[in-house]
mmCIF file of C-alpha atoms in Angstrom:
data_model
loop_
_atom_site.group_PDB
_atom_site.id
_atom_site.type_symbol
_atom_site.label_atom_id
_atom_site.label_comp_id
_atom_site.label_asym_id
_atom_site.label_seq_id
_atom_site.Cartn_x
_atom_site.Cartn_y
_atom_site.Cartn_z
ATOM 1 C CA MET A 1 111.334 111.664 107.986
ATOM 2 C CA ALA A 2 110.832 108.840 109.346
ATOM 3 C CA THR A 3 107.031 107.420 110.686
ATOM 4 C CA ARG A 4 106.487 104.696 113.172
ATOM 5 C CA LYS A 5 102.143 103.228 112.712
ATOM 6 C CA ASN A 6 101.406 99.435 113.219
ATOM 7 C CA ASP A 7 104.761 98.671 114.305
ATOM 8 C CA ALA A 8 106.160 99.329 111.013
ATOM 9 C CA GLU A 9 109.231 101.466 110.054
ATOM 10 C CA ILE A 10 107.475 104.053 106.676
ATOM 11 C CA ARG A 11 110.006 105.792 105.496
ATOM 12 C CA TRP A 12 111.440 106.931 101.618
ATOM 13 C CA ILE A 13 114.273 104.707 100.803
ATOM 14 C CA THR A 14 117.220 107.004 98.446
ATOM 15 C CA SER A 15 119.447 103.640 98.126
ATOM 16 C CA LEU A 16 119.430 99.712 97.753
ATOM 17 C CA SER A 17 121.702 97.589 97.793
ATOM 18 C CA ASP A 18 121.702 93.912 95.295
ATOM 19 C CA LYS A 19 120.132 92.204 98.103
ATOM 20 C CA GLU A 20 117.438 95.030 98.926
ATOM 21 C CA ALA A 21 116.487 95.364 95.313
ATOM 22 C CA THR A 22 116.355 91.481 94.758
ATOM 23 C CA HIS A 23 113.958 91.160 97.772
ATOM 24 C CA LEU A 24 111.665 93.823 96.882
ATOM 25 C CA ALA A 25 111.649 92.896 93.598
ATOM 26 C CA ASP A 26 110.442 89.531 94.909
ATOM 27 C CA ILE A 27 107.938 91.099 96.902
ATOM 28 C CA VAL A 28 105.936 93.109 94.031
ATOM 29 C CA ASN A 29 105.972 90.072 91.541
ATOM 30 C CA THR A 30 104.456 87.679 94.354
ATOM 31 C CA VAL A 31 101.964 90.626 95.039
ATOM 32 C CA TYR A 32 101.150 91.400 91.245
ATOM 33 C CA SER A 33 100.656 87.989 90.160
ATOM 34 C CA ILE A 34 98.410 87.765 92.763
ATOM 35 C CA GLY A 35 96.860 90.355 91.486
ATOM 36 C CA GLU A 36 97.007 90.764 87.709
ATOM 37 C CA GLY A 37 99.081 87.539 86.830
ATOM 38 C CA ARG A 38 96.096 86.714 84.330
ATOM 39 C CA PHE A 39 96.091 89.408 82.415
ATOM 40 C CA TRP A 40 99.489 89.461 81.457
ATOM 41 C CA VAL A 41 101.366 87.392 78.692
ATOM 42 C CA PRO A 42 103.205 84.206 80.601
ATOM 43 C CA GLY A 43 106.578 85.366 82.169
ATOM 44 C CA TRP A 44 105.968 88.975 81.956
ATOM 45 C CA THR A 45 106.916 90.652 85.257
ATOM 46 C CA ARG A 46 106.139 94.040 87.442
ATOM 47 C CA THR A 47 109.442 95.656 87.532
ATOM 48 C CA THR A 48 112.588 94.309 88.274
ATOM 49 C CA PRO A 49 115.832 94.733 91.101
ATOM 50 C CA ALA A 50 117.635 97.713 88.412
ATOM 51 C CA ALA A 51 114.334 99.394 88.360
ATOM 52 C CA LEU A 52 113.467 99.376 91.682
ATOM 53 C CA SER A 53 117.541 100.778 92.462
ATOM 54 C CA SER A 54 116.385 103.369 89.984
ATOM 55 C CA VAL A 55 113.549 104.214 91.350
ATOM 56 C CA ALA A 56 115.227 105.128 94.764
ATOM 57 C CA SER A 57 118.290 106.671 93.445
ATOM 58 C CA GLN A 58 114.954 109.232 92.247
ATOM 59 C CA HIS A 59 113.874 109.863 95.859
ATOM 60 C CA GLU A 60 110.195 107.780 94.836
ATOM 61 C CA LEU A 61 110.795 105.185 96.308
ATOM 62 C CA ILE A 62 108.855 104.329 99.977
ATOM 63 C CA GLY A 63 109.581 101.070 102.174
ATOM 64 C CA ALA A 64 108.535 100.157 105.112
ATOM 65 C CA TYR A 65 110.196 98.153 107.810
ATOM 66 C CA VAL A 66 109.190 95.685 110.404
ATOM 67 C CA SER A 67 111.766 94.875 112.819
ATOM 68 C CA SER A 68 114.605 96.308 110.578
ATOM 69 C CA ARG A 69 113.499 94.094 107.554
ATOM 70 C CA LEU A 70 111.635 95.865 104.113
ATOM 71 C CA VAL A 71 108.952 94.082 103.944
ATOM 72 C CA GLY A 72 107.146 96.810 101.130
ATOM 73 C CA CYS A 73 106.724 99.759 98.993
ATOM 74 C CA LEU A 74 105.181 102.110 97.378
ATOM 75 C CA ARG A 75 106.616 104.762 94.992
ATOM 76 C CA SER A 76 105.453 108.104 95.039
ATOM 77 C CA SER A 77 106.599 110.969 92.398
ATOM 78 C CA PRO A 78 105.217 115.032 91.907
ATOM 79 C CA GLU A 79 103.987 115.342 88.647
ATOM 80 C CA ASP A 80 102.967 119.600 88.094
ATOM 81 C CA ASP A 81 99.990 120.198 91.198
ATOM 82 C CA ALA A 82 99.874 116.485 92.248
ATOM 83 C CA GLY A 83 101.417 113.554 93.584
ATOM 84 C CA THR A 84 101.489 109.817 92.568
ATOM 85 C CA LEU A 85 101.404 106.639 93.513
ATOM 86 C CA SER A 86 102.053 103.576 91.918
ATOM 87 C CA ILE A 87 104.044 100.294 92.505
ATOM 88 C CA LEU A 88 102.064 99.963 95.698
ATOM 89 C CA ALA A 89 103.297 95.954 97.314
ATOM 90 C CA VAL A 90 103.213 94.605 100.788
ATOM 91 C CA SER A 91 104.631 90.929 101.678
ATOM 92 C CA THR A 92 102.112 88.131 102.003
ATOM 93 C CA GLU A 93 103.621 87.631 105.395
ATOM 94 C CA ALA A 94 103.188 91.807 106.245
ATOM 95 C CA GLY A 95 99.773 91.928 104.613
ATOM 96 C CA GLY A 96 96.578 92.220 106.260
ATOM 97 C CA LYS A 97 98.057 94.737 109.227
ATOM 98 C CA GLY A 98 97.709 98.698 107.441
ATOM 99 C CA ILE A 99 100.941 98.826 106.382
ATOM 100 C CA ALA A 100 100.264 99.410 102.900
ATOM 101 C CA THR A 101 97.665 102.583 104.239
ATOM 102 C CA ASP A 102 100.516 103.639 105.935
ATOM 103 C CA MET A 103 102.481 103.875 103.240
ATOM 104 C CA ILE A 104 99.852 105.956 101.410
ATOM 105 C CA VAL A 105 99.271 108.152 104.318
ATOM 106 C CA PHE A 106 103.068 108.835 104.725
ATOM 107 C CA ALA A 107 103.297 110.183 100.759
ATOM 108 C CA GLU A 108 100.005 112.066 101.442
ATOM 109 C CA GLU A 109 100.987 113.842 104.320
ATOM 110 C CA HIS A 110 104.590 114.097 102.608
ATOM 111 C CA TRP A 111 103.018 115.883 98.975
ATOM 112 C CA LYS A 112 100.691 118.316 101.637
ATOM 113 C CA ALA A 113 103.459 119.841 103.009
ATOM 114 C CA GLN A 114 106.223 120.144 99.295
ATOM 115 C CA GLY A 115 102.251 122.314 98.485
ATOM 116 C CA LYS A 116 100.720 119.797 96.520
ATOM 117 C CA LYS A 117 96.422 119.833 95.812
ATOM 118 C CA MET A 118 95.988 116.032 95.419
ATOM 119 C CA MET A 119 97.333 112.444 95.325
ATOM 120 C CA LYS A 120 96.654 110.196 92.173
ATOM 121 C CA LEU A 121 96.436 106.858 91.097
ATOM 122 C CA GLU A 122 95.522 104.619 88.555
ATOM 123 C CA ILE A 123 93.851 100.760 88.584
ATOM 124 C CA LEU A 124 94.104 98.304 85.727
ATOM 125 C CA VAL A 125 91.527 96.301 85.616
ATOM 126 C CA PRO A 126 90.294 93.402 82.854
ATOM 127 C CA ARG A 127 87.540 95.495 80.458
ATOM 128 C CA ASP A 128 85.666 91.985 80.209
ATOM 129 C CA ARG A 129 84.801 90.639 83.040
ATOM 130 C CA ARG A 130 85.322 91.425 87.091
ATOM 131 C CA SER A 131 88.942 91.009 88.773
ATOM 132 C CA GLU A 132 87.757 90.158 92.840
ATOM 133 C CA THR A 133 91.195 91.208 93.594
ATOM 134 C CA LYS A 134 90.776 94.468 91.585
ATOM 135 C CA GLU A 135 87.650 95.103 93.187
ATOM 136 C CA ARG A 136 88.355 95.203 96.649
ATOM 137 C CA LEU A 137 91.436 97.385 96.196
ATOM 138 C CA ARG A 138 88.988 99.585 94.732
ATOM 139 C CA VAL A 139 86.957 99.702 97.377
ATOM 140 C CA TRP A 140 89.356 100.315 99.471
ATOM 141 C CA TYR A 141 91.081 103.065 97.803
ATOM 142 C CA GLY A 142 87.820 104.499 98.242
ATOM 143 C CA ARG A 143 87.684 104.370 101.757
ATOM 144 C CA MET A 144 90.409 106.257 101.698
ATOM 145 C CA GLY A 145 89.314 109.096 99.564
ATOM 146 C CA TYR A 146 90.133 108.146 96.220
ATOM 147 C CA VAL A 147 87.495 108.915 93.842
ATOM 148 C CA LYS A 148 87.237 107.278 90.037
ATOM 149 C CA VAL A 149 87.581 110.439 87.688
ATOM 150 C CA ARG A 150 88.014 108.390 84.440
ATOM 151 C CA THR A 151 88.596 105.085 82.261
ATOM 152 C CA GLY A 152 91.724 104.997 79.801
ATOM 153 C CA THR A 153 94.270 102.405 78.212
ATOM 154 C CA LEU A 154 96.891 101.404 78.777
ATOM 155 C CA ASP A 155 98.057 103.197 75.374
ATOM 156 C CA GLU A 156 97.949 106.018 78.105
ATOM 157 C CA GLY A 157 101.579 106.401 79.000
ATOM 158 C CA TYR A 158 102.142 102.760 79.093
ATOM 159 C CA GLY A 159 101.894 102.235 75.607
ATOM 160 C CA ASP A 160 105.298 99.440 75.423
ATOM 161 C CA LEU A 161 103.091 97.090 78.246
ATOM 162 C CA VAL A 162 100.262 96.391 76.019
ATOM 163 C CA LYS A 163 101.305 94.004 73.466
ATOM 164 C CA GLN A 164 102.706 92.788 77.064
ATOM 165 C CA LEU A 165 98.615 91.457 77.678
ATOM 166 C CA ALA A 166 96.579 88.721 77.894
ATOM 167 C CA ILE A 167 93.868 89.928 77.433
ATOM 168 C CA GLY A 168 91.797 93.396 77.161
ATOM 169 C CA CYS A 169 92.522 96.373 80.781
ATOM 170 C CA ASP A 170 91.861 99.418 81.302
ATOM 171 C CA LEU A 171 92.866 102.100 83.206
ATOM 172 C CA ILE A 172 90.868 103.354 85.470
ATOM 173 C CA PHE A 173 92.055 107.161 87.051
ATOM 174 C CA HIS A 174 91.647 107.903 90.869
ATOM 175 C CA GLU A 175 92.112 111.000 91.926
ATOM 176 C CA LYS A 176 91.870 112.355 96.225
ATOM 177 C CA VAL A 177 91.957 116.208 97.047
ATOM 178 C CA LEU A 178 94.794 117.014 100.036
#
């Protein structure tokens, strides 16, 4: 299934060449270093080429292509009666054109067609300070209909990452009814 919006082709990625996986990992790690770089200990990266290849092979990776060039991704997987969103990233060159929104809408439409009733996502935020990037992200998700349902800690499902944090952080859990 593929769809074209905003000059981008949005589609499921089921495999990545080594070159594509490295390119996509660079995009993800660049975007996350901008938004979360100060949250983590020096040298931490969000993902690896091998991890993204694994996600693709599990049929959980959505890609955005502009002129046949991979410019972004979104992980979306099933969870009980919901679809989940994570690892959202669009290259800095392609950002601001609605591509991230298009990938989310693509995932929502897919999971709704599969009978899922809601979408879920988590936003990592610093516990004791405000992050302008995370605040913009929270507002953006809110405009798309995502509602905060609770605040939790990184221990919930990501306990191995806690020791990699440079500052205290919480997870803000959001849901959207489809």
